[in-house]
PDB file of N, CA and C in Angstrom:
ATOM      1  N   MET A   1     159.371  70.439 144.065  1.00  0.00           N
ATOM      2  CA  MET A   1     158.958  69.077 144.302  1.00  0.00           C
ATOM      3  C   MET A   1     157.808  69.103 145.300  1.00  0.00           C
ATOM      4  N   GLU A   2     156.730  68.446 144.938  1.00  0.00           N
ATOM      5  CA  GLU A   2     155.537  68.453 145.788  1.00  0.00           C
ATOM      6  C   GLU A   2     155.268  67.073 146.369  1.00  0.00           C
ATOM      7  N   VAL A   3     154.742  67.051 147.578  1.00  0.00           N
ATOM      8  CA  VAL A   3     154.271  65.820 148.196  1.00  0.00           C
ATOM      9  C   VAL A   3     152.890  65.546 147.608  1.00  0.00           C
ATOM     10  N   THR A   4     152.745  64.415 146.915  1.00  0.00           N
ATOM     11  CA  THR A   4     151.477  64.113 146.262  1.00  0.00           C
ATOM     12  C   THR A   4     150.698  62.996 146.945  1.00  0.00           C
ATOM     13  N   ASN A   5     151.343  62.271 147.862  1.00  0.00           N
ATOM     14  CA  ASN A   5     150.651  61.197 148.564  1.00  0.00           C
ATOM     15  C   ASN A   5     151.434  60.884 149.827  1.00  0.00           C
ATOM     16  N   VAL A   6     150.702  60.610 150.906  1.00  0.00           N
ATOM     17  CA  VAL A   6     151.322  60.158 152.151  1.00  0.00           C
ATOM     18  C   VAL A   6     150.519  58.964 152.644  1.00  0.00           C
ATOM     19  N   ARG A   7     151.204  57.855 152.892  1.00  0.00           N
ATOM     20  CA  ARG A   7     150.572  56.674 153.462  1.00  0.00           C
ATOM     21  C   ARG A   7     151.071  56.530 154.897  1.00  0.00           C
ATOM     22  N   ILE A   8     150.137  56.345 155.812  1.00  0.00           N
ATOM     23  CA  ILE A   8     150.444  56.262 157.235  1.00  0.00           C
ATOM     24  C   ILE A   8     150.102  54.875 157.754  1.00  0.00           C
ATOM     25  N   ARG A   9     151.015  54.287 158.502  1.00  0.00           N
ATOM     26  CA  ARG A   9     150.743  53.037 159.217  1.00  0.00           C
ATOM     27  C   ARG A   9     150.937  53.345 160.697  1.00  0.00           C
ATOM     28  N   ILE A  10     149.821  53.390 161.423  1.00  0.00           N
ATOM     29  CA  ILE A  10     149.845  53.726 162.842  1.00  0.00           C
ATOM     30  C   ILE A  10     150.405  52.552 163.641  1.00  0.00           C
ATOM     31  N   SER A  11     151.271  52.868 164.605  1.00  0.00           N
ATOM     32  CA  SER A  11     151.878  51.856 165.472  1.00  0.00           C
ATOM     33  C   SER A  11     151.085  51.765 166.765  1.00  0.00           C
ATOM     34  N   ASP A  12     150.808  50.559 167.184  1.00  0.00           N
ATOM     35  CA  ASP A  12     150.148  50.348 168.470  1.00  0.00           C
ATOM     36  C   ASP A  12     151.129  49.777 169.482  1.00  0.00           C
ATOM     37  N   SER A  13     152.396  50.160 169.356  1.00  0.00           N
ATOM     38  CA  SER A  13     153.452  49.578 170.180  1.00  0.00           C
ATOM     39  C   SER A  13     153.493  50.135 171.606  1.00  0.00           C
ATOM     40  N   GLY A  14     152.835  51.258 171.844  1.00  0.00           N
ATOM     41  CA  GLY A  14     152.876  51.867 173.162  1.00  0.00           C
ATOM     42  C   GLY A  14     154.180  52.595 173.452  1.00  0.00           C
ATOM     43  N   THR A  15     154.994  52.813 172.428  1.00  0.00           N
ATOM     44  CA  THR A  15     156.267  53.519 172.590  1.00  0.00           C
ATOM     45  C   THR A  15     156.134  54.930 172.030  1.00  0.00           C
ATOM     46  N   ARG A  16     157.259  55.629 171.956  1.00  0.00           N
ATOM     47  CA  ARG A  16     157.259  56.980 171.371  1.00  0.00           C
ATOM     48  C   ARG A  16     157.051  56.945 169.861  1.00  0.00           C
ATOM     49  N   LEU A  17     157.272  55.783 169.228  1.00  0.00           N
ATOM     50  CA  LEU A  17     157.009  55.636 167.796  1.00  0.00           C
ATOM     51  C   LEU A  17     155.496  55.571 167.594  1.00  0.00           C
ATOM     52  N   LYS A  18     154.942  56.581 166.956  1.00  0.00           N
ATOM     53  CA  LYS A  18     153.495  56.653 166.764  1.00  0.00           C
ATOM     54  C   LYS A  18     153.045  56.088 165.426  1.00  0.00           C
ATOM     55  N   ALA A  19     153.913  56.197 164.402  1.00  0.00           N
ATOM     56  CA  ALA A  19     153.524  55.701 163.076  1.00  0.00           C
ATOM     57  C   ALA A  19     154.731  55.716 162.153  1.00  0.00           C
ATOM     58  N   GLU A  20     154.574  55.054 161.015  1.00  0.00           N
ATOM     59  CA  GLU A  20     155.540  55.161 159.932  1.00  0.00           C
ATOM     60  C   GLU A  20     154.793  55.678 158.713  1.00  0.00           C
ATOM     61  N   ALA A  21     155.526  56.400 157.867  1.00  0.00           N
ATOM     62  CA  ALA A  21     154.915  56.992 156.684  1.00  0.00           C
ATOM     63  C   ALA A  21     155.726  56.639 155.440  1.00  0.00           C
ATOM     64  N   ALA A  22     155.026  56.602 154.317  1.00  0.00           N
ATOM     65  CA  ALA A  22     155.659  56.530 153.008  1.00  0.00           C
ATOM     66  C   ALA A  22     155.198  57.780 152.266  1.00  0.00           C
ATOM     67  N   ILE A  23     156.135  58.537 151.743  1.00  0.00           N
ATOM     68  CA  ILE A  23     155.826  59.821 151.100  1.00  0.00           C
ATOM     69  C   ILE A  23     156.127  59.713 149.615  1.00  0.00           C
ATOM     70  N   THR A  24     155.154  60.098 148.787  1.00  0.00           N
ATOM     71  CA  THR A  24     155.358  60.134 147.341  1.00  0.00           C
ATOM     72  C   THR A  24     155.529  61.581 146.905  1.00  0.00           C
ATOM     73  N   PHE A  25     156.540  61.816 146.071  1.00  0.00           N
ATOM     74  CA  PHE A  25     156.828  63.140 145.536  1.00  0.00           C
ATOM     75  C   PHE A  25     156.514  63.150 144.045  1.00  0.00           C
ATOM     76  N   ASP A  26     155.765  64.172 143.613  1.00  0.00           N
ATOM     77  CA  ASP A  26     155.444  64.384 142.198  1.00  0.00           C
ATOM     78  C   ASP A  26     154.921  63.127 141.507  1.00  0.00           C
ATOM     79  N   ASP A  27     154.212  62.282 142.248  1.00  0.00           N
ATOM     80  CA  ASP A  27     153.652  61.033 141.703  1.00  0.00           C
ATOM     81  C   ASP A  27     154.683  60.154 141.018  1.00  0.00           C
ATOM     82  N   CYS A  28     155.992  60.296 141.391  1.00  0.00           N
ATOM     83  CA  CYS A  28     157.002  59.493 140.692  1.00  0.00           C
ATOM     84  C   CYS A  28     158.152  59.021 141.564  1.00  0.00           C
ATOM     85  N   PHE A  29     158.221  59.424 142.837  1.00  0.00           N
ATOM     86  CA  PHE A  29     159.334  59.013 143.698  1.00  0.00           C
ATOM     87  C   PHE A  29     158.794  58.830 145.115  1.00  0.00           C
ATOM     88  N   VAL A  30     159.102  57.699 145.741  1.00  0.00           N
ATOM     89  CA  VAL A  30     158.575  57.427 147.083  1.00  0.00           C
ATOM     90  C   VAL A  30     159.710  57.190 148.074  1.00  0.00           C
ATOM     91  N   VAL A  31     159.504  57.662 149.296  1.00  0.00           N
ATOM     92  CA  VAL A  31     160.429  57.427 150.402  1.00  0.00           C
ATOM     93  C   VAL A  31     159.640  56.700 151.485  1.00  0.00           C
ATOM     94  N   HIS A  32     160.105  55.502 151.864  1.00  0.00           N
ATOM     95  CA  HIS A  32     159.469  54.693 152.894  1.00  0.00           C
ATOM     96  C   HIS A  32     160.190  54.877 154.223  1.00  0.00           C
ATOM     97  N   GLU A  33     159.558  54.413 155.286  1.00  0.00           N
ATOM     98  CA  GLU A  33     160.138  54.348 156.631  1.00  0.00           C
ATOM     99  C   GLU A  33     160.463  55.707 157.249  1.00  0.00           C
ATOM    100  N   VAL A  34     159.651  56.710 156.949  1.00  0.00           N
ATOM    101  CA  VAL A  34     159.735  57.975 157.673  1.00  0.00           C
ATOM    102  C   VAL A  34     158.965  57.742 158.976  1.00  0.00           C
ATOM    103  N   LYS A  35     159.609  57.957 160.097  1.00  0.00           N
ATOM    104  CA  LYS A  35     158.991  57.661 161.389  1.00  0.00           C
ATOM    105  C   LYS A  35     158.402  58.923 162.016  1.00  0.00           C
ATOM    106  N   ILE A  36     157.255  58.751 162.651  1.00  0.00           N
ATOM    107  CA  ILE A  36     156.606  59.821 163.407  1.00  0.00           C
ATOM    108  C   ILE A  36     156.808  59.482 164.876  1.00  0.00           C
ATOM    109  N   ILE A  37     157.504  60.382 165.578  1.00  0.00           N
ATOM    110  CA  ILE A  37     157.920  60.149 166.957  1.00  0.00           C
ATOM    111  C   ILE A  37     157.270  61.183 167.870  1.00  0.00           C
ATOM    112  N   GLN A  38     156.839  60.731 169.057  1.00  0.00           N
ATOM    113  CA  GLN A  38     156.340  61.655 170.069  1.00  0.00           C
ATOM    114  C   GLN A  38     157.520  62.175 170.870  1.00  0.00           C
ATOM    115  N   GLY A  39     157.820  63.454 170.710  1.00  0.00           N
ATOM    116  CA  GLY A  39     158.886  64.084 171.483  1.00  0.00           C
ATOM    117  C   GLY A  39     158.377  64.489 172.849  1.00  0.00           C
ATOM    118  N   ASP A  40     159.217  65.162 173.604  1.00  0.00           N
ATOM    119  CA  ASP A  40     158.822  65.616 174.942  1.00  0.00           C
ATOM    120  C   ASP A  40     157.659  66.604 174.880  1.00  0.00           C
ATOM    121  N   GLU A  41     157.619  67.411 173.808  1.00  0.00           N
ATOM    122  CA  GLU A  41     156.571  68.425 173.722  1.00  0.00           C
ATOM    123  C   GLU A  41     155.698  68.313 172.482  1.00  0.00           C
ATOM    124  N   GLU A  42     156.209  67.704 171.421  1.00  0.00           N
ATOM    125  CA  GLU A  42     155.413  67.625 170.190  1.00  0.00           C
ATOM    126  C   GLU A  42     155.892  66.466 169.325  1.00  0.00           C
ATOM    127  N   LEU A  43     155.085  66.169 168.297  1.00  0.00           N
ATOM    128  CA  LEU A  43     155.459  65.144 167.327  1.00  0.00           C
ATOM    129  C   LEU A  43     156.538  65.685 166.397  1.00  0.00           C
ATOM    130  N   PHE A  44     157.410  64.792 165.924  1.00  0.00           N
ATOM    131  CA  PHE A  44     158.367  65.151 164.888  1.00  0.00           C
ATOM    132  C   PHE A  44     158.618  63.932 164.015  1.00  0.00           C
ATOM    133  N   ILE A  45     159.264  64.135 162.882  1.00  0.00           N
ATOM    134  CA  ILE A  45     159.561  63.023 161.988  1.00  0.00           C
ATOM    135  C   ILE A  45     161.060  62.765 161.953  1.00  0.00           C
ATOM    136  N   THR A  46     161.401  61.519 161.638  1.00  0.00           N
ATOM    137  CA  THR A  46     162.788  61.164 161.372  1.00  0.00           C
ATOM    138  C   THR A  46     162.845  60.495 160.008  1.00  0.00           C
ATOM    139  N   MET A  47     163.925  60.727 159.329  1.00  0.00           N
ATOM    140  CA  MET A  47     164.121  60.159 157.997  1.00  0.00           C
ATOM    141  C   MET A  47     164.631  58.723 158.109  1.00  0.00           C
ATOM    142  N   PRO A  48     164.485  57.948 157.040  1.00  0.00           N
ATOM    143  CA  PRO A  48     165.022  56.581 157.046  1.00  0.00           C
ATOM    144  C   PRO A  48     166.523  56.621 157.341  1.00  0.00           C
ATOM    145  N   SER A  49     166.981  55.648 158.123  1.00  0.00           N
ATOM    146  CA  SER A  49     168.392  55.643 158.503  1.00  0.00           C
ATOM    147  C   SER A  49     168.899  54.215 158.610  1.00  0.00           C
ATOM    148  N   LYS A  50     170.219  54.096 158.703  1.00  0.00           N
ATOM    149  CA  LYS A  50     170.834  52.790 158.933  1.00  0.00           C
ATOM    150  C   LYS A  50     171.785  52.918 160.112  1.00  0.00           C
ATOM    151  N   LYS A  51     171.957  51.796 160.808  1.00  0.00           N
ATOM    152  CA  LYS A  51     172.844  51.777 161.960  1.00  0.00           C
ATOM    153  C   LYS A  51     174.267  51.525 161.488  1.00  0.00           C
ATOM    154  N   LEU A  52     175.183  52.365 161.950  1.00  0.00           N
ATOM    155  CA  LEU A  52     176.592  52.237 161.608  1.00  0.00           C
ATOM    156  C   LEU A  52     177.289  51.275 162.572  1.00  0.00           C
ATOM    157  N   PRO A  53     178.446  50.740 162.182  1.00  0.00           N
ATOM    158  CA  PRO A  53     179.148  49.772 163.035  1.00  0.00           C
ATOM    159  C   PRO A  53     179.426  50.262 164.456  1.00  0.00           C
ATOM    160  N   ARG A  54     179.665  51.540 164.641  1.00  0.00           N
ATOM    161  CA  ARG A  54     179.969  52.044 165.994  1.00  0.00           C
ATOM    162  C   ARG A  54     178.711  52.337 166.816  1.00  0.00           C
ATOM    163  N   GLY A  55     177.517  52.047 166.237  1.00  0.00           N
ATOM    164  CA  GLY A  55     176.272  52.133 166.996  1.00  0.00           C
ATOM    165  C   GLY A  55     175.412  53.349 166.750  1.00  0.00           C
ATOM    166  N   ASP A  56     175.929  54.386 166.082  1.00  0.00           N
ATOM    167  CA  ASP A  56     175.090  55.547 165.797  1.00  0.00           C
ATOM    168  C   ASP A  56     174.366  55.331 164.475  1.00  0.00           C
ATOM    169  N   PHE A  57     173.462  56.242 164.147  1.00  0.00           N
ATOM    170  CA  PHE A  57     172.635  56.118 162.952  1.00  0.00           C
ATOM    171  C   PHE A  57     172.948  57.231 161.963  1.00  0.00           C
ATOM    172  N   LYS A  58     172.782  56.921 160.684  1.00  0.00           N
ATOM    173  CA  LYS A  58     172.972  57.904 159.619  1.00  0.00           C
ATOM    174  C   LYS A  58     171.762  57.865 158.697  1.00  0.00           C
ATOM    175  N   ASP A  59     171.188  59.056 158.414  1.00  0.00           N
ATOM    176  CA  ASP A  59     170.065  59.121 157.481  1.00  0.00           C
ATOM    177  C   ASP A  59     170.495  58.618 156.114  1.00  0.00           C
ATOM    178  N   THR A  60     169.637  57.813 155.491  1.00  0.00           N
ATOM    179  CA  THR A  60     169.919  57.342 154.135  1.00  0.00           C
ATOM    180  C   THR A  60     169.265  58.237 153.091  1.00  0.00           C
ATOM    181  N   VAL A  61     168.246  58.966 153.507  1.00  0.00           N
ATOM    182  CA  VAL A  61     167.540  59.928 152.656  1.00  0.00           C
ATOM    183  C   VAL A  61     167.217  61.124 153.533  1.00  0.00           C
ATOM    184  N   HIS A  62     167.418  62.326 153.026  1.00  0.00           N
ATOM    185  CA  HIS A  62     167.075  63.500 153.827  1.00  0.00           C
ATOM    186  C   HIS A  62     166.982  64.732 152.935  1.00  0.00           C
ATOM    187  N   PRO A  63     166.170  65.715 153.364  1.00  0.00           N
ATOM    188  CA  PRO A  63     166.098  66.974 152.630  1.00  0.00           C
ATOM    189  C   PRO A  63     167.390  67.773 152.816  1.00  0.00           C
ATOM    190  N   ILE A  64     167.701  68.598 151.835  1.00  0.00           N
ATOM    191  CA  ILE A  64     168.933  69.387 151.867  1.00  0.00           C
ATOM    192  C   ILE A  64     168.763  70.674 152.669  1.00  0.00           C
ATOM    193  N   ASN A  65     167.548  71.239 152.670  1.00  0.00           N
ATOM    194  CA  ASN A  65     167.379  72.516 153.371  1.00  0.00           C
ATOM    195  C   ASN A  65     166.192  72.484 154.330  1.00  0.00           C
ATOM    196  N   HIS A  66     166.204  73.420 155.249  1.00  0.00           N
ATOM    197  CA  HIS A  66     165.187  73.480 156.298  1.00  0.00           C
ATOM    198  C   HIS A  66     163.781  73.698 155.730  1.00  0.00           C
ATOM    199  N   GLY A  67     163.655  74.517 154.700  1.00  0.00           N
ATOM    200  CA  GLY A  67     162.348  74.806 154.120  1.00  0.00           C
ATOM    201  C   GLY A  67     161.672  73.564 153.564  1.00  0.00           C
ATOM    202  N   PHE A  68     162.441  72.730 152.859  1.00  0.00           N
ATOM    203  CA  PHE A  68     161.852  71.516 152.294  1.00  0.00           C
ATOM    204  C   PHE A  68     161.564  70.498 153.390  1.00  0.00           C
ATOM    205  N   ARG A  69     162.420  70.439 154.403  1.00  0.00           N
ATOM    206  CA  ARG A  69     162.143  69.538 155.522  1.00  0.00           C
ATOM    207  C   ARG A  69     160.840  69.949 156.216  1.00  0.00           C
ATOM    208  N   ALA A  70     160.637  71.239 156.409  1.00  0.00           N
ATOM    209  CA  ALA A  70     159.398  71.728 157.026  1.00  0.00           C
ATOM    210  C   ALA A  70     158.190  71.361 156.167  1.00  0.00           C
ATOM    211  N   HIS A  71     158.337  71.463 154.855  1.00  0.00           N
ATOM    212  CA  HIS A  71     157.263  71.098 153.915  1.00  0.00           C
ATOM    213  C   HIS A  71     156.899  69.616 154.072  1.00  0.00           C
ATOM    214  N   ILE A  72     157.912  68.753 154.145  1.00  0.00           N
ATOM    215  CA  ILE A  72     157.681  67.315 154.314  1.00  0.00           C
ATOM    216  C   ILE A  72     157.032  67.047 155.667  1.00  0.00           C
ATOM    217  N   GLU A  73     157.584  67.631 156.722  1.00  0.00           N
ATOM    218  CA  GLU A  73     157.059  67.388 158.062  1.00  0.00           C
ATOM    219  C   GLU A  73     155.598  67.838 158.180  1.00  0.00           C
ATOM    220  N   GLU A  74     155.280  68.964 157.605  1.00  0.00           N
ATOM    221  CA  GLU A  74     153.897  69.463 157.642  1.00  0.00           C
ATOM    222  C   GLU A  74     152.950  68.485 156.946  1.00  0.00           C
ATOM    223  N   ALA A  75     153.326  67.989 155.779  1.00  0.00           N
ATOM    224  CA  ALA A  75     152.477  67.052 155.033  1.00  0.00           C
ATOM    225  C   ALA A  75     152.305  65.736 155.792  1.00  0.00           C
ATOM    226  N   VAL A  76     153.392  65.213 156.364  1.00  0.00           N
ATOM    227  CA  VAL A  76     153.331  63.932 157.074  1.00  0.00           C
ATOM    228  C   VAL A  76     152.499  64.068 158.348  1.00  0.00           C
ATOM    229  N   LEU A  77     152.719  65.118 159.118  1.00  0.00           N
ATOM    230  CA  LEU A  77     151.969  65.274 160.371  1.00  0.00           C
ATOM    231  C   LEU A  77     150.494  65.565 160.107  1.00  0.00           C
ATOM    232  N   LYS A  78     150.186  66.273 159.029  1.00  0.00           N
ATOM    233  CA  LYS A  78     148.794  66.492 158.652  1.00  0.00           C
ATOM    234  C   LYS A  78     148.131  65.157 158.325  1.00  0.00           C
ATOM    235  N   ALA A  79     148.810  64.326 157.540  1.00  0.00           N
ATOM    236  CA  ALA A  79     148.269  63.011 157.187  1.00  0.00           C
ATOM    237  C   ALA A  79     148.120  62.139 158.429  1.00  0.00           C
ATOM    238  N   TYR A  80     149.088  62.203 159.336  1.00  0.00           N
ATOM    239  CA  TYR A  80     149.017  61.426 160.573  1.00  0.00           C
ATOM    240  C   TYR A  80     147.798  61.839 161.397  1.00  0.00           C
ATOM    241  N   ASN A  81     147.593  63.127 161.555  1.00  0.00           N
ATOM    242  CA  ASN A  81     146.446  63.606 162.339  1.00  0.00           C
ATOM    243  C   ASN A  81     145.126  63.163 161.725  1.00  0.00           C
ATOM    244  N   ILE A  82     145.025  63.181 160.406  1.00  0.00           N
ATOM    245  CA  ILE A  82     143.816  62.689 159.725  1.00  0.00           C
ATOM    246  C   ILE A  82     143.654  61.190 159.973  1.00  0.00           C
ATOM    247  N   ALA A  83     144.752  60.441 159.878  1.00  0.00           N
ATOM    248  CA  ALA A  83     144.702  58.997 160.092  1.00  0.00           C
ATOM    249  C   ALA A  83     144.254  58.661 161.514  1.00  0.00           C
ATOM    250  N   VAL A  84     144.754  59.416 162.499  1.00  0.00           N
ATOM    251  CA  VAL A  84     144.363  59.177 163.891  1.00  0.00           C
ATOM    252  C   VAL A  84     142.872  59.432 164.062  1.00  0.00           C
ATOM    253  N   LEU A  85     142.374  60.515 163.493  1.00  0.00           N
ATOM    254  CA  LEU A  85     140.938  60.808 163.587  1.00  0.00           C
ATOM    255  C   LEU A  85     140.114  59.717 162.918  1.00  0.00           C
ATOM    256  N   ASN A  86     140.562  59.250 161.758  1.00  0.00           N
ATOM    257  CA  ASN A  86     139.851  58.186 161.049  1.00  0.00           C
ATOM    258  C   ASN A  86     139.889  56.884 161.842  1.00  0.00           C
ATOM    259  N   LYS A  87     141.022  56.579 162.463  1.00  0.00           N
ATOM    260  CA  LYS A  87     141.141  55.347 163.243  1.00  0.00           C
ATOM    261  C   LYS A  87     140.226  55.380 164.451  1.00  0.00           C
ATOM    262  N   GLU A  88     140.114  56.536 165.089  1.00  0.00           N
ATOM    263  CA  GLU A  88     139.251  56.649 166.262  1.00  0.00           C
ATOM    264  C   GLU A  88     137.798  56.386 165.919  1.00  0.00           C
ATOM    265  N   SER A  89     137.392  56.688 164.689  1.00  0.00           N
ATOM    266  CA  SER A  89     136.011  56.450 164.288  1.00  0.00           C
ATOM    267  C   SER A  89     135.837  55.095 163.613  1.00  0.00           C
ATOM    268  N   ASP A  90     136.913  54.329 163.529  1.00  0.00           N
ATOM    269  CA  ASP A  90     136.892  53.031 162.842  1.00  0.00           C
ATOM    270  C   ASP A  90     137.725  52.058 163.665  1.00  0.00           C
ATOM    271  N   SER A  91     137.171  50.960 164.098  1.00  0.00           N
ATOM    272  CA  SER A  91     137.877  50.035 164.988  1.00  0.00           C
ATOM    273  C   SER A  91     138.749  49.026 164.247  1.00  0.00           C
ATOM    274  N   LEU A  92     138.950  49.183 162.960  1.00  0.00           N
ATOM    275  CA  LEU A  92     139.757  48.244 162.188  1.00  0.00           C
ATOM    276  C   LEU A  92     141.247  48.533 162.343  1.00  0.00           C
ATOM    277  N   ASN A  93     142.083  47.543 162.006  1.00  0.00           N
ATOM    278  CA  ASN A  93     143.526  47.767 161.918  1.00  0.00           C
ATOM    279  C   ASN A  93     143.736  48.773 160.801  1.00  0.00           C
ATOM    280  N   PHE A  94     144.484  49.828 161.015  1.00  0.00           N
ATOM    281  CA  PHE A  94     144.435  50.969 160.115  1.00  0.00           C
ATOM    282  C   PHE A  94     145.724  51.221 159.345  1.00  0.00           C
ATOM    283  N   ASP A  95     145.589  51.358 158.053  1.00  0.00           N
ATOM    284  CA  ASP A  95     146.678  51.762 157.161  1.00  0.00           C
ATOM    285  C   ASP A  95     146.047  52.820 156.263  1.00  0.00           C
ATOM    286  N   SER A  96     146.390  54.074 156.471  1.00  0.00           N
ATOM    287  CA  SER A  96     145.697  55.173 155.811  1.00  0.00           C
ATOM    288  C   SER A  96     146.510  55.749 154.665  1.00  0.00           C
ATOM    289  N   GLN A  97     145.830  56.046 153.573  1.00  0.00           N
ATOM    290  CA  GLN A  97     146.473  56.720 152.453  1.00  0.00           C
ATOM    291  C   GLN A  97     145.808  58.077 152.294  1.00  0.00           C
ATOM    292  N   ILE A  98     146.612  59.122 152.329  1.00  0.00           N
ATOM    293  CA  ILE A  98     146.117  60.490 152.235  1.00  0.00           C
ATOM    294  C   ILE A  98     146.654  61.101 150.947  1.00  0.00           C
ATOM    295  N   ILE A  99     145.751  61.525 150.083  1.00  0.00           N
ATOM    296  CA  ILE A  99     146.167  62.209 148.867  1.00  0.00           C
ATOM    297  C   ILE A  99     146.229  63.692 149.181  1.00  0.00           C
ATOM    298  N   ILE A 100     147.374  64.289 148.969  1.00  0.00           N
ATOM    299  CA  ILE A 100     147.580  65.710 149.280  1.00  0.00           C
ATOM    300  C   ILE A 100     147.154  66.555 148.092  1.00  0.00           C
TER     301      ILE A 100
END
């Protein structure tokens, strides 16, 4: 399964949430609400999740193995970095689509 498109919506919230992404796989399946978070040392992604009654969160969509998760994270962070560079050179409100 290949990542064929990543759409990035950069957040200007001033929080650790830097952006949200929508990832398309094989031009036929999309996952929305993948979050790009600034960690203590580096950026990472979180999968879409829902809040459970006791207050914790559970992923609603997630990769089964580490290799595929790394593949997704690499594609999303690459698209995010391109979007940030494009936004810096463009003063418009930015919603970037990156074709992988």
